[in-house]
Coordinates of N, CA, C and O in Angstrom, one line a residue:
M198 N 5.7 -100.9 -108.3 CA 6.0 -101.9 -107.3 C 6.0 -103.3 -107.9 O 5.1 -103.6 -108.7
D199 N 6.9 -104.2 -107.5 CA 7.0 -105.5 -108.0 C 7.2 -106.5 -106.9 O 7.2 -106.2 -105.7
M200 N 7.5 -107.8 -107.3 CA 7.6 -108.8 -106.3 C 8.8 -108.6 -105.4 O 8.8 -109.0 -104.3
N201 N 9.8 -107.9 -105.9 CA 11.0 -107.6 -105.0 C 10.6 -106.7 -103.8 O 11.2 -106.8 -102.8
A202 N 9.5 -105.9 -104.0 CA 9.0 -105.1 -102.9 C 8.5 -106.0 -101.8 O 8.7 -105.8 -100.6
V203 N 7.7 -107.0 -102.2 CA 7.2 -108.0 -101.2 C 8.3 -108.7 -100.5 O 8.3 -108.9 -99.3
K204 N 9.3 -109.2 -101.3 CA 10.4 -109.9 -100.8 C 11.2 -109.0 -99.8 O 11.6 -109.4 -98.7
G205 N 11.3 -107.7 -100.1 CA 11.9 -106.7 -99.2 C 11.1 -106.6 -97.9 O 11.7 -106.4 -96.8
L206 N 9.8 -106.7 -97.9 CA 9.0 -106.5 -96.7 C 9.1 -107.8 -95.8 O 8.9 -107.6 -94.6
V207 N 9.4 -108.9 -96.4 CA 9.5 -110.1 -95.6 C 11.0 -110.5 -95.2 O 11.2 -111.4 -94.4
A208 N 11.9 -109.8 -95.8 CA 13.3 -110.2 -95.6 C 13.7 -110.0 -94.2 O 13.4 -109.0 -93.5
E209 N 14.4 -111.0 -93.7 CA 15.1 -110.9 -92.4 C 14.0 -110.8 -91.2 O 14.4 -110.4 -90.1
K210 N 12.8 -111.1 -91.5 CA 11.8 -111.1 -90.4 C 11.3 -112.6 -90.3 O 10.9 -113.2 -91.3
P211 N 11.2 -113.1 -89.1 CA 10.8 -114.5 -88.9 C 9.4 -114.8 -89.3 O 9.1 -115.8 -89.9
V212 N 8.5 -113.8 -89.0 CA 7.1 -114.0 -89.3 C 6.5 -112.7 -89.8 O 6.6 -111.7 -89.2
V213 N 5.9 -112.7 -91.0 CA 5.2 -111.6 -91.6 C 3.8 -112.0 -92.0 O 3.6 -113.0 -92.6
I214 N 2.9 -111.1 -91.6 CA 1.4 -111.3 -91.9 C 0.9 -110.1 -92.6 O 1.1 -109.0 -92.2
F215 N 0.4 -110.3 -93.8 CA -0.3 -109.3 -94.5 C -1.8 -109.4 -94.2 O -2.3 -110.5 -94.3
S216 N -2.4 -108.3 -93.7 CA -3.7 -108.4 -93.1 C -4.5 -107.2 -93.5 O -4.0 -106.3 -94.2
R217 N -5.8 -107.2 -93.1 CA -6.6 -106.0 -93.1 C -7.1 -105.8 -91.7 O -7.5 -106.8 -91.0
S218 N -7.2 -104.6 -91.2 CA -7.5 -104.3 -89.8 C -8.9 -104.8 -89.4 O -9.1 -105.2 -88.2
Q219 N -9.8 -104.9 -90.3 CA -11.2 -105.3 -89.9 C -11.5 -106.8 -90.4 O -12.7 -107.2 -90.3
C220 N -10.5 -107.5 -90.8 CA -10.8 -108.9 -91.3 C -10.7 -109.9 -90.1 O -9.7 -110.0 -89.4
S221 N -11.8 -110.6 -89.9 CA -11.8 -111.6 -88.8 C -10.9 -112.7 -88.9 O -10.3 -113.2 -87.9
M222 N -10.6 -113.2 -90.1 CA -9.7 -114.3 -90.3 C -8.3 -113.8 -90.1 O -7.4 -114.5 -89.6
S223 N -8.0 -112.5 -90.5 CA -6.7 -112.0 -90.2 C -6.4 -111.9 -88.7 O -5.4 -112.2 -88.2
Y224 N -7.5 -111.5 -88.0 CA -7.4 -111.4 -86.5 C -7.1 -112.8 -85.9 O -6.2 -112.9 -85.1
T225 N -7.8 -113.8 -86.4 CA -7.6 -115.2 -86.0 C -6.1 -115.7 -86.2 O -5.5 -116.2 -85.3
V226 N -5.6 -115.4 -87.4 CA -4.3 -115.8 -87.7 C -3.2 -115.1 -86.9 O -2.3 -115.7 -86.3
K227 N -3.4 -113.8 -86.7 CA -2.5 -113.0 -85.8 C -2.6 -113.5 -84.4 O -1.5 -113.7 -83.7
A228 N -3.8 -113.9 -83.9 CA -3.9 -114.4 -82.5 C -3.2 -115.8 -82.4 O -2.6 -116.0 -81.4
L229 N -3.4 -116.6 -83.4 CA -2.8 -117.9 -83.3 C -1.3 -117.8 -83.3 O -0.6 -118.5 -82.4
I230 N -0.7 -117.1 -84.2 CA 0.8 -116.9 -84.2 C 1.3 -116.3 -82.9 O 2.2 -116.8 -82.3
S231 N 0.6 -115.3 -82.4 CA 1.0 -114.7 -81.1 C 0.8 -115.6 -79.9 O 1.6 -115.5 -79.0
S232 N -0.1 -116.5 -80.0 CA -0.3 -117.5 -78.9 C 0.9 -118.3 -78.6 O 1.1 -118.9 -77.5
F233 N 1.8 -118.5 -79.6 CA 3.0 -119.2 -79.4 C 4.1 -118.4 -78.8 O 5.2 -118.9 -78.6
G234 N 3.9 -117.1 -78.7 CA 4.9 -116.2 -78.2 C 5.6 -115.5 -79.3 O 6.6 -114.7 -79.0
A235 N 5.2 -115.7 -80.5 CA 5.9 -115.0 -81.6 C 5.4 -113.6 -81.7 O 4.3 -113.2 -81.3
N236 N 6.2 -112.7 -82.3 CA 5.9 -111.3 -82.4 C 5.9 -111.0 -83.9 O 7.0 -110.5 -84.4
P237 N 4.9 -111.3 -84.7 CA 4.9 -111.1 -86.1 C 5.0 -109.7 -86.5 O 4.5 -108.8 -85.9
T238 N 5.6 -109.5 -87.7 CA 5.5 -108.2 -88.3 C 4.2 -108.2 -89.1 O 4.0 -109.1 -89.9
V239 N 3.3 -107.2 -88.9 CA 2.0 -107.2 -89.5 C 1.9 -105.9 -90.4 O 2.2 -104.8 -89.9
Y240 N 1.5 -106.2 -91.6 CA 1.2 -105.1 -92.5 C -0.3 -105.0 -92.8 O -0.8 -106.0 -93.4
E241 N -0.9 -104.0 -92.3 CA -2.4 -103.8 -92.5 C -2.6 -103.1 -93.8 O -2.3 -101.9 -93.9
L242 N -3.0 -103.9 -94.8 CA -3.0 -103.4 -96.2 C -4.0 -102.2 -96.4 O -3.8 -101.4 -97.3
D243 N -5.0 -102.2 -95.5 CA -6.0 -101.1 -95.6 C -5.5 -99.8 -94.8 O -6.1 -98.8 -94.9
E244 N -4.3 -99.9 -94.2 CA -3.8 -98.7 -93.5 C -2.4 -98.2 -94.0 O -1.9 -97.2 -93.4
I245 N -1.9 -98.8 -95.0 CA -0.6 -98.4 -95.5 C -0.8 -97.8 -96.9 O -1.7 -98.2 -97.7
P246 N 0.0 -96.8 -97.3 CA -0.2 -96.1 -98.6 C -0.2 -97.0 -99.8 O -1.0 -96.9 -100.7
N247 N 0.7 -98.0 -99.9 CA 0.8 -98.9 -101.1 C 0.1 -100.2 -100.9 O 0.4 -101.2 -101.6
G248 N -0.9 -100.3 -99.9 CA -1.5 -101.5 -99.6 C -2.2 -102.2 -100.8 O -2.2 -103.4 -100.9
H249 N -2.9 -101.4 -101.6 CA -3.6 -102.0 -102.7 C -2.7 -102.6 -103.7 O -2.9 -103.7 -104.3
Q250 N -1.5 -102.0 -103.9 CA -0.5 -102.6 -104.8 C 0.1 -103.9 -104.3 O 0.2 -104.9 -105.0
I251 N 0.3 -103.9 -103.0 CA 0.8 -105.2 -102.3 C -0.3 -106.2 -102.4 O 0.1 -107.4 -102.7
E252 N -1.5 -105.9 -102.3 CA -2.6 -106.8 -102.4 C -2.6 -107.5 -103.8 O -2.8 -108.7 -103.9
T253 N -2.4 -106.7 -104.8 CA -2.4 -107.1 -106.2 C -1.2 -108.1 -106.4 O -1.4 -109.2 -107.0
L254 N -0.1 -107.8 -105.8 CA 1.1 -108.7 -105.9 C 0.8 -110.0 -105.2 O 1.2 -111.1 -105.7
L255 N 0.2 -110.0 -104.0 CA -0.1 -111.2 -103.3 C -1.1 -112.1 -104.1 O -0.9 -113.3 -104.1
L256 N -2.0 -111.5 -104.8 CA -2.9 -112.2 -105.7 C -2.1 -112.9 -106.8 O -2.4 -114.0 -107.2
Q257 N -1.1 -112.2 -107.3 CA -0.3 -112.8 -108.4 C 0.5 -113.9 -107.9 O 0.9 -114.8 -108.7
L258 N 0.8 -114.0 -106.6 CA 1.5 -115.1 -106.0 C 0.6 -116.3 -105.8 O 1.1 -117.4 -105.4
G259 N -0.7 -116.1 -106.0 CA -1.6 -117.2 -105.9 C -2.4 -117.2 -104.6 O -3.1 -118.1 -104.2
C260 N -2.2 -116.1 -103.8 CA -2.9 -116.0 -102.5 C -4.3 -115.6 -102.7 O -4.6 -114.4 -103.1
E261 N -5.3 -116.4 -102.5 CA -6.7 -116.1 -102.7 C -7.5 -116.8 -101.6 O -7.4 -118.0 -101.4
P262 N -8.2 -116.0 -100.7 CA -8.3 -114.6 -100.7 C -6.9 -113.9 -100.4 O -6.0 -114.6 -99.9
C263 N -6.8 -112.7 -100.7 CA -5.5 -112.0 -100.6 C -5.1 -111.7 -99.2 O -3.9 -111.4 -98.9
V264 N -6.0 -111.8 -98.2 CA -5.6 -111.7 -96.8 C -6.4 -112.7 -96.0 O -7.5 -113.0 -96.4
P265 N -5.8 -113.2 -94.9 CA -4.5 -113.0 -94.5 C -3.5 -113.8 -95.3 O -3.9 -114.8 -95.9
V266 N -2.3 -113.3 -95.4 CA -1.2 -114.1 -96.0 C 0.0 -114.1 -95.1 O 0.4 -113.1 -94.5
V267 N 0.5 -115.3 -94.8 CA 1.6 -115.5 -93.8 C 2.8 -116.0 -94.5 O 2.8 -116.9 -95.3
F268 N 3.9 -115.3 -94.1 CA 5.3 -115.8 -94.5 C 6.0 -116.2 -93.2 O 5.9 -115.4 -92.2
I269 N 6.6 -117.4 -93.1 CA 7.4 -117.8 -92.0 C 8.7 -118.1 -92.5 O 8.9 -119.0 -93.4
G270 N 9.8 -117.5 -91.9 CA 11.1 -117.7 -92.4 C 11.3 -117.4 -93.8 O 12.0 -118.1 -94.6
Q271 N 10.7 -116.3 -94.3 CA 10.7 -115.8 -95.6 C 10.0 -116.7 -96.6 O 10.1 -116.5 -97.8
K272 N 9.4 -117.7 -96.2 CA 8.7 -118.7 -97.1 C 7.2 -118.4 -97.0 O 6.6 -118.3 -95.9
L273 N 6.6 -118.4 -98.2 CA 5.1 -118.2 -98.3 C 4.4 -119.4 -97.7 O 4.6 -120.5 -98.3
I274 N 3.7 -119.2 -96.7 CA 2.9 -120.3 -96.1 C 1.5 -120.4 -96.7 O 1.0 -121.4 -97.0
G275 N 0.9 -119.2 -96.9 CA -0.4 -119.1 -97.5 C -1.3 -118.3 -96.6 O -0.9 -117.5 -95.8
G276 N -2.6 -118.7 -96.6 CA -3.6 -118.0 -95.8 C -4.0 -118.8 -94.6 O -3.3 -119.6 -94.1
A277 N -5.2 -118.4 -94.1 CA -5.7 -119.0 -92.9 C -5.9 -120.5 -93.0 O -5.5 -121.2 -92.0
R278 N -6.3 -121.0 -94.1 CA -6.5 -122.4 -94.2 C -5.2 -123.2 -94.1 O -5.2 -124.2 -93.4
E279 N -4.2 -122.7 -94.8 CA -2.9 -123.4 -94.7 C -2.3 -123.3 -93.3 O -1.7 -124.3 -92.9
L280 N -2.5 -122.2 -92.7 CA -1.9 -122.0 -91.3 C -2.6 -122.9 -90.4 O -2.0 -123.6 -89.5
M281 N -4.0 -123.0 -90.4 CA -4.7 -123.9 -89.6 C -4.4 -125.4 -89.8 O -4.3 -126.2 -88.9
S282 N -4.1 -125.7 -91.1 CA -3.8 -127.1 -91.4 C -2.4 -127.4 -90.7 O -2.3 -128.5 -90.2
L283 N -1.5 -126.5 -90.8 CA -0.2 -126.7 -90.1 C -0.4 -126.9 -88.6 O 0.2 -127.8 -88.0
Q284 N -1.3 -126.1 -88.0 CA -1.6 -126.2 -86.6 C -2.2 -127.6 -86.3 O -1.8 -128.3 -85.3
V285 N -3.1 -128.0 -87.0 CA -3.8 -129.3 -86.8 C -2.8 -130.5 -86.9 O -2.9 -131.4 -86.1
R286 N -1.8 -130.4 -87.8 CA -0.8 -131.4 -88.0 C 0.4 -131.3 -87.0 O 1.3 -132.0 -87.1
N287 N 0.2 -130.3 -86.1 CA 1.3 -130.0 -85.1 C 2.6 -129.7 -85.8 O 3.7 -130.0 -85.3
E288 N 2.5 -128.9 -86.9 CA 3.7 -128.5 -87.7 C 4.0 -127.0 -87.5 O 5.1 -126.6 -88.0
L289 N 3.1 -126.3 -86.9 CA 3.3 -124.8 -86.9 C 4.4 -124.5 -85.9 O 5.2 -123.7 -86.2
M290 N 4.3 -125.0 -84.7 CA 5.4 -124.7 -83.7 C 6.8 -125.0 -84.2 O 7.6 -124.2 -84.1
P291 N 7.0 -126.2 -84.7 CA 8.4 -126.5 -85.3 C 8.8 -125.5 -86.4 O 9.9 -125.1 -86.5
L292 N 7.8 -125.1 -87.2 CA 8.1 -124.1 -88.3 C 8.5 -122.8 -87.7 O 9.5 -122.2 -88.1
L293 N 7.8 -122.3 -86.7 CA 8.1 -121.1 -86.0 C 9.5 -121.2 -85.3 O 10.2 -120.2 -85.3
M294 N 9.8 -122.3 -84.7 CA 11.1 -122.5 -84.1 C 12.2 -122.5 -85.1 O 13.2 -121.8 -84.9
S295 N 12.0 -123.1 -86.2 CA 13.1 -123.2 -87.2 C 13.3 -121.8 -87.8 O 14.4 -121.5 -88.3
A296 N 12.3 -120.9 -87.8 CA 12.4 -119.6 -88.4 C 12.9 -118.6 -87.3 O 13.1 -117.5 -87.5
R297 N 13.2 -119.2 -86.1 CA 13.6 -118.4 -84.9 C 12.6 -117.3 -84.5 O 13.0 -116.2 -84.1
A298 N 11.4 -117.6 -84.7 CA 10.3 -116.7 -84.3 C 10.0 -117.0 -82.8 O 9.5 -116.1 -82.1
I299 N 10.2 -118.2 -82.3 CA 10.0 -118.5 -80.9 C 11.2 -119.4 -80.5 O 11.9 -120.1 -81.3
W300 N 11.3 -119.4 -79.2 CA 12.3 -120.3 -78.6 C 11.6 -121.1 -77.5 O 10.8 -120.5 -76.7
V301 N 11.8 -122.4 -77.4 CA 11.2 -123.2 -76.4 C 12.2 -123.9 -75.5 O 13.2 -124.3 -76.0

């Protein structure tokens, strides 16, 4: 598995979240994105067969901690800290709109 595999998982999807099913920060990120009416594609790395390999690739992209990791409009946003920062600056909704994840 290589970076093209991650690119394939996020291709043509407005919002993708790499998560772990028991991670509280992953839950918070999913709830925040969903609160705007977006329907993110979520990959629970602890529940899919190649989850450990994807986790390793996300670490190579500089994502630390490795979950949650958010892509909006096929662009790597980062983790919970980066997403919350966008929300505080009122930049998350416009980003979701430009990715066609939500319509207002």
